[in-house]
Short mmCIF file of C-alpha atoms in Angstrom, two decimals:
data_model
loop_
_atom_site.label_atom_id
_atom_site.label_comp_id
_atom_site.label_asym_id
_atom_site.label_seq_id
_atom_site.Cartn_x
_atom_site.Cartn_y
_atom_site.Cartn_z
CA UNK A 298 52.83 -61.36 -32.95
CA UNK A 299 52.10 -58.42 -30.63
CA UNK A 300 48.37 -59.16 -30.83
CA UNK A 301 48.78 -62.74 -29.61
CA UNK A 302 51.25 -61.75 -26.90
CA UNK A 303 48.83 -59.13 -25.63
CA UNK A 304 45.98 -61.62 -25.28
CA UNK A 305 48.30 -64.16 -23.67
CA UNK A 306 49.39 -61.62 -21.05
CA UNK A 307 45.78 -60.55 -20.59
CA UNK A 308 44.66 -64.11 -19.80
CA UNK A 309 47.71 -64.91 -17.67
CA UNK A 310 47.09 -61.82 -15.54
CA UNK A 311 43.51 -62.93 -14.88
CA UNK A 312 44.59 -66.47 -14.00
CA UNK A 313 47.33 -65.20 -11.69
CA UNK A 314 44.88 -62.92 -9.88
CA UNK A 315 42.42 -65.81 -9.43
CA UNK A 316 45.14 -68.14 -8.11
CA UNK A 317 46.37 -65.49 -5.66
CA UNK A 318 42.90 -64.89 -4.27
CA UNK A 319 41.73 -68.50 -4.22
CA UNK A 320 44.78 -70.44 -3.06
CA UNK A 321 46.60 -69.93 0.21
CA UNK A 322 50.39 -70.16 0.24
CA UNK A 323 50.09 -73.76 1.42
CA UNK A 324 47.57 -74.41 -1.31
CA UNK A 325 49.92 -73.07 -3.98
CA UNK A 326 52.69 -75.35 -2.69
CA UNK A 327 50.34 -78.33 -2.86
CA UNK A 328 49.22 -77.29 -6.35
CA UNK A 329 52.82 -77.10 -7.61
CA UNK A 330 53.64 -80.46 -6.01
CA UNK A 331 50.53 -81.87 -7.69
CA UNK A 332 51.78 -80.76 -11.11
CA UNK A 333 55.26 -82.16 -10.46
CA UNK A 334 53.88 -85.47 -9.19
CA UNK A 335 51.55 -85.67 -12.17
CA UNK A 336 54.41 -85.15 -14.61
CA UNK A 337 56.64 -87.64 -12.81
CA UNK A 338 53.97 -90.28 -12.38
CA UNK A 339 52.84 -90.64 -15.97
CA UNK A 340 54.44 -94.07 -16.21
CA UNK A 341 52.92 -95.92 -13.23
CA UNK A 342 55.19 -98.94 -13.85
CA UNK A 343 58.37 -96.94 -13.30
CA UNK A 344 57.46 -94.73 -10.31
CA UNK A 345 55.06 -94.45 -7.40
CA UNK A 346 54.67 -90.69 -7.83
CA UNK A 347 51.13 -91.21 -9.12
CA UNK A 348 50.09 -92.11 -5.57
CA UNK A 349 51.32 -88.72 -4.34
CA UNK A 350 49.44 -87.14 -7.23
CA UNK A 351 46.23 -88.95 -6.26
CA UNK A 352 46.56 -87.96 -2.61
CA UNK A 353 47.22 -84.28 -3.33
CA UNK A 354 44.43 -84.16 -5.90
CA UNK A 355 42.00 -85.57 -3.34
CA UNK A 356 43.01 -82.91 -0.82
CA UNK A 357 42.47 -80.10 -3.31
CA UNK A 358 39.12 -81.46 -4.51
CA UNK A 359 37.84 -81.71 -0.93
CA UNK A 360 39.13 -78.20 -0.16
CA UNK A 361 37.49 -76.71 -3.26
CA UNK A 362 34.15 -78.44 -2.66
CA UNK A 363 34.08 -77.34 0.99
CA UNK A 364 34.44 -73.69 -0.07
CA UNK A 365 30.97 -73.77 -1.63
CA UNK A 366 29.38 -74.42 1.77
CA UNK A 367 30.48 -71.15 3.34
CA UNK A 368 27.59 -68.78 3.90
CA UNK A 369 28.53 -65.31 5.05
CA UNK A 370 26.15 -62.36 5.14
CA UNK A 371 27.71 -59.00 5.90
CA UNK A 372 27.47 -55.28 5.38
CA UNK A 373 30.49 -53.25 4.30
CA UNK A 374 31.27 -49.55 4.27
CA UNK A 375 34.50 -47.84 3.26
CA UNK A 376 35.56 -44.38 4.46
CA UNK A 377 38.05 -43.11 1.88
CA UNK A 378 40.04 -39.88 2.18
CA UNK A 379 39.35 -37.11 -0.30
CA UNK A 380 42.95 -37.03 -1.51
CA UNK A 381 46.22 -38.91 -1.23
CA UNK A 382 49.72 -38.07 -2.43
CA UNK A 383 52.11 -40.16 -4.50
CA UNK A 384 54.63 -41.95 -2.30
CA UNK A 385 52.83 -41.27 0.99
CA UNK A 386 50.98 -44.29 2.47
CA UNK A 387 47.36 -43.52 3.26
CA UNK A 388 45.18 -45.23 5.85
CA UNK A 389 41.40 -45.44 5.88
CA UNK A 390 38.67 -47.36 7.71
CA UNK A 391 36.37 -50.18 6.63
CA UNK A 392 33.43 -51.26 8.79
CA UNK A 393 32.31 -54.91 8.56
CA UNK A 394 28.86 -55.84 9.84
CA UNK A 395 28.61 -59.58 10.60
CA UNK A 396 24.96 -60.46 10.01
CA UNK A 397 25.27 -64.16 10.76
CA UNK A 398 24.68 -66.11 13.97
CA UNK A 399 28.23 -67.48 14.00
CA UNK A 400 31.62 -66.24 15.04
CA UNK A 401 33.73 -65.66 11.93
CA UNK A 402 37.48 -66.31 12.19
CA UNK A 403 40.45 -66.52 9.84
CA UNK A 404 39.03 -64.01 7.34
CA UNK A 405 41.00 -61.76 5.01
CA UNK A 406 39.92 -58.65 3.12
CA UNK A 407 40.96 -57.76 -0.42
CA UNK A 408 40.31 -54.46 -2.15
CA UNK A 409 38.95 -54.82 -5.68
CA UNK A 410 40.27 -52.15 -8.04
CA UNK A 411 39.19 -51.31 -11.57
CA UNK A 412 40.84 -53.62 -14.08
CA UNK A 413 44.34 -52.18 -14.69
CA UNK A 414 45.01 -54.21 -17.83
CA UNK A 415 45.81 -51.89 -20.74
CA UNK A 416 44.10 -51.91 -24.09
CA UNK A 417 45.92 -53.34 -27.10
CA UNK A 418 46.52 -49.81 -28.41
CA UNK A 419 48.20 -48.82 -25.13
CA UNK A 420 50.25 -52.01 -25.10
CA UNK A 421 51.34 -51.45 -28.69
CA UNK A 422 52.56 -47.88 -28.15
CA UNK A 423 56.17 -46.99 -27.46
CA UNK A 424 57.37 -47.33 -23.88
CA UNK A 425 58.95 -44.53 -21.93
CA UNK A 426 62.06 -43.24 -23.62
CA UNK A 427 64.16 -43.32 -20.44
CA UNK A 428 63.35 -46.89 -19.48
CA UNK A 429 66.05 -49.46 -20.20
CA UNK A 430 64.95 -52.76 -21.69
CA UNK A 431 66.73 -55.82 -20.24
CA UNK A 432 67.62 -57.32 -23.62
CA UNK A 433 66.46 -57.52 -27.23
CA UNK A 434 64.29 -60.58 -26.65
CA UNK A 435 62.40 -58.68 -23.97
CA UNK A 436 61.80 -55.84 -26.42
CA UNK A 437 60.09 -58.28 -28.78
CA UNK A 438 58.08 -60.08 -26.10
CA UNK A 439 56.94 -56.87 -24.43
CA UNK A 440 56.42 -58.32 -20.96
CA UNK A 441 58.41 -55.51 -19.40
CA UNK A 442 56.12 -52.98 -21.09
CA UNK A 443 53.03 -54.92 -19.96
CA UNK A 444 54.24 -54.98 -16.36
CA UNK A 445 54.98 -51.24 -16.37
CA UNK A 446 51.55 -50.42 -17.78
CA UNK A 447 49.80 -52.54 -15.13
CA UNK A 448 51.83 -50.89 -12.39
CA UNK A 449 51.10 -47.39 -13.70
CA UNK A 450 47.37 -47.88 -14.28
CA UNK A 451 46.76 -49.62 -10.96
CA UNK A 452 48.15 -46.50 -9.20
CA UNK A 453 48.20 -48.06 -5.71
CA UNK A 454 49.74 -51.08 -3.99
CA UNK A 455 47.27 -53.03 -1.87
CA UNK A 456 47.76 -56.03 0.40
CA UNK A 457 45.40 -58.59 1.87
CA UNK A 458 44.21 -57.38 5.27
CA UNK A 459 43.68 -59.79 8.17
CA UNK A 460 40.25 -59.39 9.74
CA UNK A 461 39.94 -59.87 13.52
CA UNK A 462 37.40 -62.27 14.99
CA UNK A 463 33.87 -61.15 14.09
CA UNK A 464 31.23 -61.67 16.76
CA UNK A 465 27.68 -62.54 15.67
CA UNK A 466 25.55 -59.55 14.70
CA UNK A 467 28.25 -57.01 15.46
CA UNK A 468 30.20 -54.34 13.63
CA UNK A 469 33.98 -54.35 13.47
CA UNK A 470 36.18 -51.53 12.20
CA UNK A 471 39.53 -52.26 10.59
CA UNK A 472 42.19 -49.95 9.21
CA UNK A 473 43.54 -50.53 5.72
CA UNK A 474 46.78 -49.04 4.42
CA UNK A 475 47.59 -48.59 0.74
CA UNK A 476 50.59 -46.99 -0.94
CA UNK A 477 49.93 -44.62 -3.87
CA UNK A 478 52.48 -45.06 -6.64
CA UNK A 479 51.09 -42.92 -9.48
CA UNK A 480 48.91 -39.84 -9.70
CA UNK A 481 45.36 -39.99 -11.03
CA UNK A 482 41.91 -41.21 -10.08
CA UNK A 483 41.82 -44.55 -8.24
CA UNK A 484 38.60 -46.49 -8.74
CA UNK A 485 37.49 -49.15 -6.28
CA UNK A 486 34.86 -51.59 -7.54
CA UNK A 487 34.23 -53.68 -4.45
CA UNK A 488 35.58 -55.70 -1.54
CA UNK A 489 36.30 -59.44 -1.42
CA UNK A 490 36.42 -61.38 1.85
CA UNK A 491 38.10 -64.80 1.88
CA UNK A 492 38.14 -67.69 4.33
CA UNK A 493 40.39 -70.79 4.03
CA UNK A 494 39.00 -74.32 4.13
CA UNK A 495 39.77 -76.60 7.14
CA UNK A 496 42.94 -77.83 5.40
CA UNK A 497 44.11 -74.25 4.80
CA UNK A 498 44.54 -74.80 1.06
CA UNK A 499 41.70 -73.10 -0.79
CA UNK A 500 39.77 -69.90 -0.02
CA UNK A 501 36.04 -69.42 -0.12
CA UNK A 502 35.19 -65.89 -1.28
CA UNK A 503 32.41 -63.38 -0.88
CA UNK A 504 32.49 -60.25 -3.02
CA UNK A 505 30.42 -57.13 -2.45
CA UNK A 506 30.15 -54.32 -4.98
CA UNK A 507 31.24 -51.06 -3.37
CA UNK A 508 32.26 -48.57 -6.09
CA UNK A 509 34.18 -45.55 -4.83
CA UNK A 510 37.06 -43.39 -5.99
CA UNK A 511 39.52 -40.76 -4.81
CA UNK A 512 42.31 -38.68 -6.29
CA UNK A 513 46.00 -39.33 -5.90
CA UNK A 514 47.73 -35.98 -6.20
CA UNK A 515 51.22 -35.50 -7.64
CA UNK A 516 54.11 -35.66 -5.22
CA UNK A 517 55.40 -32.31 -4.07
CA UNK A 518 58.84 -30.97 -3.30
CA UNK A 519 59.98 -28.57 -0.63
CA UNK A 520 60.60 -25.13 -2.06
CA UNK A 521 62.48 -22.19 -0.59
CA UNK A 522 60.66 -18.93 -0.10
CA UNK A 523 60.54 -18.02 -3.77
CA UNK A 524 60.04 -14.31 -4.29
CA UNK A 525 58.48 -14.09 -7.72
CA UNK A 526 59.32 -10.75 -9.31
CA UNK A 527 56.82 -8.52 -11.00
CA UNK A 528 54.58 -5.56 -10.28
CA UNK A 529 50.86 -5.34 -9.66
CA UNK A 530 48.94 -4.92 -12.90
CA UNK A 531 45.45 -3.79 -13.77
CA UNK A 532 43.04 -6.71 -14.08
CA UNK A 533 40.01 -5.97 -16.18
CA UNK A 534 37.01 -6.70 -13.99
CA UNK A 535 38.90 -6.80 -10.69
CA UNK A 536 37.27 -9.00 -8.08
CA UNK A 537 34.30 -9.41 -10.39
CA UNK A 538 36.63 -11.26 -12.75
CA UNK A 539 37.62 -13.57 -9.93
CA UNK A 540 33.97 -14.27 -9.24
CA UNK A 541 33.13 -14.67 -12.94
CA UNK A 542 30.33 -12.12 -12.62
CA UNK A 543 31.20 -9.63 -15.31
CA UNK A 544 33.43 -6.74 -16.26
CA UNK A 545 32.95 -4.64 -13.10
CA UNK A 546 35.22 -2.59 -10.89
CA UNK A 547 36.00 -2.99 -7.20
CA UNK A 548 33.33 -1.52 -4.88
CA UNK A 549 34.67 1.28 -2.65
CA UNK A 550 31.81 3.31 -1.10
CA UNK A 551 28.39 4.92 -1.59
CA UNK A 552 27.73 8.58 -2.48
CA UNK A 553 24.96 10.88 -3.68
CA UNK A 554 23.95 10.77 -7.30
CA UNK A 555 25.68 13.22 -9.64
CA UNK A 556 24.53 14.30 -13.04
CA UNK A 557 25.95 11.97 -15.66
CA UNK A 558 26.35 8.89 -13.42
CA UNK A 559 25.29 5.74 -15.33
CA UNK A 560 22.13 3.97 -14.20
CA UNK A 561 23.98 0.69 -13.71
CA UNK A 562 25.85 2.26 -10.76
CA UNK A 563 22.71 3.19 -8.82
CA UNK A 564 22.44 1.36 -5.48
CA UNK A 565 18.71 0.66 -5.43
CA UNK A 566 18.50 -0.57 -1.83
CA UNK A 567 20.10 2.62 -0.48
CA UNK A 568 17.80 4.77 -2.65
CA UNK A 569 14.81 2.97 -1.13
CA UNK A 570 16.09 3.62 2.41
CA UNK A 571 17.04 7.32 2.16
CA UNK A 572 14.57 8.38 -0.52
CA UNK A 573 17.13 9.88 -2.91
CA UNK A 574 19.42 8.44 -5.60
CA UNK A 575 22.57 6.78 -4.26
CA UNK A 576 25.32 5.40 -6.48
CA UNK A 577 28.20 3.01 -5.93
CA UNK A 578 31.70 4.44 -6.13
CA UNK A 579 34.21 2.04 -7.61
CA UNK A 580 37.80 1.98 -8.76
CA UNK A 581 39.92 -0.18 -11.01
CA UNK A 582 41.71 -2.99 -9.20
CA UNK A 583 45.35 -3.90 -9.51
CA UNK A 584 46.94 -7.09 -8.22
CA UNK A 585 49.63 -9.64 -8.99
CA UNK A 586 49.02 -12.38 -11.54
CA UNK A 587 51.54 -15.12 -12.32
CA UNK A 588 51.49 -17.78 -15.02
CA UNK A 589 52.57 -21.38 -14.37
CA UNK A 590 53.37 -22.83 -17.80
CA UNK A 591 53.63 -26.63 -17.92
CA UNK A 592 55.31 -28.30 -20.89
CA UNK A 593 53.46 -31.57 -21.71
CA UNK A 594 54.76 -32.11 -25.25
CA UNK A 595 56.60 -35.38 -25.86
CA UNK A 596 56.52 -38.31 -28.29
CA UNK A 597 55.80 -41.03 -25.71
CA UNK A 598 52.70 -41.54 -23.58
CA UNK A 599 54.56 -41.34 -20.26
CA UNK A 600 57.98 -40.45 -18.97
CA UNK A 601 59.74 -39.73 -15.73
CA UNK A 602 60.52 -36.22 -16.97
CA UNK A 603 56.83 -35.40 -17.39
CA UNK A 604 55.99 -36.80 -13.95
CA UNK A 605 58.72 -34.69 -12.38
CA UNK A 606 57.56 -31.60 -14.26
CA UNK A 607 54.02 -32.12 -12.95
CA UNK A 608 55.37 -32.61 -9.42
CA UNK A 609 57.29 -29.33 -9.70
CA UNK A 610 54.17 -27.55 -10.95
CA UNK A 611 52.18 -28.96 -8.01
CA UNK A 612 54.87 -27.74 -5.62
CA UNK A 613 54.64 -24.20 -6.97
CA UNK A 614 50.84 -24.31 -6.96
CA UNK A 615 50.98 -24.98 -3.21
CA UNK A 616 53.80 -22.53 -2.53
CA UNK A 617 52.58 -19.41 -4.32
CA UNK A 618 50.36 -17.35 -2.06
CA UNK A 619 47.11 -16.71 -3.94
CA UNK A 620 45.15 -14.80 -1.29
CA UNK A 621 46.15 -11.50 -2.88
CA UNK A 622 47.15 -12.75 -6.33
CA UNK A 623 46.09 -14.96 -9.20
CA UNK A 624 47.92 -18.00 -10.55
CA UNK A 625 47.19 -19.24 -14.08
CA UNK A 626 48.08 -22.85 -14.89
CA UNK A 627 48.59 -23.22 -18.65
CA UNK A 628 49.17 -26.48 -20.51
CA UNK A 629 47.98 -28.40 -23.55
CA UNK A 630 46.16 -31.74 -23.49
CA UNK A 631 43.49 -32.51 -26.06
CA UNK A 632 43.28 -28.70 -26.34
CA UNK A 633 44.84 -25.65 -24.71
CA UNK A 634 43.81 -25.16 -21.08
CA UNK A 635 44.14 -22.30 -18.62
CA UNK A 636 42.98 -22.72 -15.01
CA UNK A 637 43.11 -19.87 -12.52
CA UNK A 638 43.28 -19.94 -8.72
CA UNK A 639 43.30 -17.16 -6.15
CA UNK A 640 41.11 -14.15 -5.29
CA UNK A 641 37.97 -16.27 -5.07
CA UNK A 642 38.38 -18.00 -8.44
CA UNK A 643 39.40 -21.45 -7.26
CA UNK A 644 41.29 -23.36 -4.62
CA UNK A 645 44.71 -24.97 -4.72
CA UNK A 646 43.12 -28.41 -4.21
CA UNK A 647 41.28 -28.02 -7.51
CA UNK A 648 44.49 -27.16 -9.34
CA UNK A 649 46.18 -30.23 -7.84
CA UNK A 650 43.29 -32.38 -9.11
CA UNK A 651 43.82 -30.94 -12.57
CA UNK A 652 47.54 -31.69 -12.40
CA UNK A 653 46.75 -35.23 -11.26
CA UNK A 654 44.82 -35.77 -14.49
CA UNK A 655 47.34 -34.22 -16.92
CA UNK A 656 48.45 -36.45 -19.80
CA UNK A 657 51.23 -36.09 -22.33
CA UNK A 658 50.42 -34.24 -25.55
CA UNK A 659 51.74 -36.37 -28.42
CA UNK A 660 49.87 -34.95 -31.41
CA UNK A 661 50.78 -31.25 -31.16
CA UNK A 662 53.90 -29.13 -30.91
CA UNK A 663 54.92 -26.51 -28.36
CA UNK A 664 53.84 -23.80 -30.81
CA UNK A 665 50.24 -24.64 -29.90
CA UNK A 666 50.78 -23.29 -26.37
CA UNK A 667 52.42 -19.99 -27.27
CA UNK A 668 49.22 -18.10 -28.34
CA UNK A 669 47.53 -19.05 -25.04
CA UNK A 670 50.38 -17.44 -23.10
CA UNK A 671 50.65 -14.35 -25.29
CA UNK A 672 46.91 -13.66 -25.09
CA UNK A 673 47.28 -13.20 -21.33
CA UNK A 674 50.76 -11.70 -21.29
CA UNK A 675 49.55 -8.12 -20.80
CA UNK A 676 47.96 -9.11 -17.47
CA UNK A 677 50.92 -11.11 -16.14
CA UNK A 678 53.24 -9.89 -13.40
CA UNK A 679 55.61 -12.85 -13.75
CA UNK A 680 55.91 -16.29 -15.29
CA UNK A 681 57.19 -19.74 -14.26
CA UNK A 682 58.01 -22.04 -17.20
CA UNK A 683 58.52 -25.76 -16.49
CA UNK A 684 60.00 -27.31 -19.64
CA UNK A 685 60.85 -30.86 -20.73
CA UNK A 686 63.44 -29.89 -23.32
CA UNK A 687 65.11 -26.83 -24.81
CA UNK A 688 64.65 -25.99 -28.48
CA UNK A 689 63.83 -23.09 -30.77
CA UNK A 690 60.08 -23.13 -30.00
CA UNK A 691 60.59 -22.94 -26.26
CA UNK A 692 63.32 -20.33 -26.64
CA UNK A 693 60.94 -18.27 -28.76
CA UNK A 694 58.36 -18.22 -25.97
CA UNK A 695 60.95 -17.11 -23.43
CA UNK A 696 62.14 -14.40 -25.83
CA UNK A 697 58.55 -13.17 -26.23
CA UNK A 698 58.17 -12.90 -22.46
CA UNK A 699 61.52 -11.13 -22.18
CA UNK A 700 60.53 -8.71 -24.91
CA UNK A 701 57.38 -7.82 -22.95
CA UNK A 702 59.48 -7.21 -19.80
CA UNK A 703 57.79 -10.05 -17.90
CA UNK A 704 60.09 -11.54 -15.21
CA UNK A 705 60.47 -15.24 -15.99
CA UNK A 706 61.71 -18.27 -14.08
CA UNK A 707 62.60 -21.15 -16.44
CA UNK A 708 62.97 -24.65 -14.95
CA UNK A 709 64.26 -27.26 -17.40
CA UNK A 710 63.82 -30.90 -16.36
CA UNK A 711 66.80 -32.73 -17.83
CA UNK A 712 68.14 -36.27 -17.96
CA UNK A 713 71.39 -37.06 -16.20
CA UNK A 714 73.25 -36.92 -19.50
CA UNK A 715 71.74 -33.58 -20.41
CA UNK A 716 69.36 -32.97 -23.30
CA UNK A 717 69.76 -29.25 -23.87
CA UNK A 718 72.19 -26.78 -25.28
CA UNK A 719 72.87 -23.43 -23.69
CA UNK A 720 72.23 -20.46 -25.95
CA UNK A 721 74.53 -17.60 -24.94
CA UNK A 722 72.41 -15.04 -26.77
CA UNK A 723 69.51 -15.85 -24.47
CA UNK A 724 71.49 -15.76 -21.25
CA UNK A 725 73.16 -12.49 -22.15
CA UNK A 726 69.79 -10.72 -21.94
CA UNK A 727 69.99 -11.16 -18.18
CA UNK A 728 67.23 -8.86 -16.99
CA UNK A 729 64.26 -10.59 -15.40
CA UNK A 730 65.31 -14.11 -16.42
CA UNK A 731 66.34 -16.92 -14.10
CA UNK A 732 67.22 -20.21 -15.84
CA UNK A 733 67.68 -23.42 -13.81
CA UNK A 734 68.41 -26.96 -15.01
CA UNK A 735 66.92 -29.69 -12.78
CA UNK A 736 68.41 -33.14 -13.33
CA UNK A 737 66.40 -36.30 -12.74
CA UNK A 738 67.29 -37.75 -9.38
CA UNK A 739 68.41 -34.35 -8.11
CA UNK A 740 65.17 -32.39 -8.42
CA UNK A 741 64.87 -31.55 -4.72
CA UNK A 742 68.45 -30.30 -4.51
CA UNK A 743 67.97 -28.16 -7.60
CA UNK A 744 64.74 -26.60 -6.34
CA UNK A 745 66.31 -25.66 -3.01
CA UNK A 746 68.91 -23.63 -4.91
CA UNK A 747 66.26 -21.37 -6.44
CA UNK A 748 66.50 -17.86 -5.06
#
């Protein structure tokens, strides 16, 4: 049953897209009237509706045939931004080069996106746990699930853009506005330009391939000035670690060679200048390093809780000052990942791109993340844990961090009803632990209460 429904929705989506592009609003009205007149005029002895059917059919046939005579040569270029943010409309420019000898009027521009239709496996999987199905029949038909998947995978809302009058052999710049709705990589495949026939019923189309893409970053919340606790700790390799060069110390000064100095510390350029051995004097480097732990473990492919957790992580990634510190983002996707920014390692923009691509981990448990955190615990000055639920595994990680005297901020993203139980034994530890519950729909208010 699901297999046939999937293919039916797949075909209907394609037909609907074709009708929307090809028919004007007036054309759709005429098309509907044509169907009604055709149904009503089956018996020509009882009604004259068949005459209306014949007239409307003639109009549509003429309109469709006339669309094949439109010849439009043009050049197109699109200037996309590097990034956009969920919920914030973004505007960019498209340049149209009219290469014909005629004035072009009444044109519209459509952005062509990569096909958002899900695969059968995606359609067959469980929907988001917090989404309410309208009724049992809808659960069996799955149209609600299909619509949500299309909306999520399309990632942006686009509208047809009216094109001003194009003069012969001239370039015209127009501004296009789209609204990002979901994070991720948006892929454009081309641009379609349409022009209605003289009756204003059917559109002639010209499509140009113009593949491009850009990232939609997670939405971000306003945060107070969060003072993350923790002391500066020794980082093996110092700045060399940040530059991925090797296990070196921070360069301080030059001095004369002393007996016993290793050859690797000789500064060969200075020796060549002064004619005697000169060595580099270095010292171990200490600086602050925080971990940003993102919980991605859930049984469904997508959920509002995960999206909010990613948005919170993105907010902290932008808030934490990394000029004199390091920030490690730790999460699990197909495997365990750790990405570091600050001190020359990477930029915040790169971490936001990574967060934009994060997916739920459905085939592993939270235990898979714990070794990744503990392997770096000795270098950490503090830790921010963004969790989707509260259970023994997550409590065990927090207990490990508490046992190692690492100051920890725990942010639990919760449903309105609450999906966690407070453990008094954990909260009685007190030292270095700040635990906040952030309810869906009240995330911003909860974050502003963080001290």
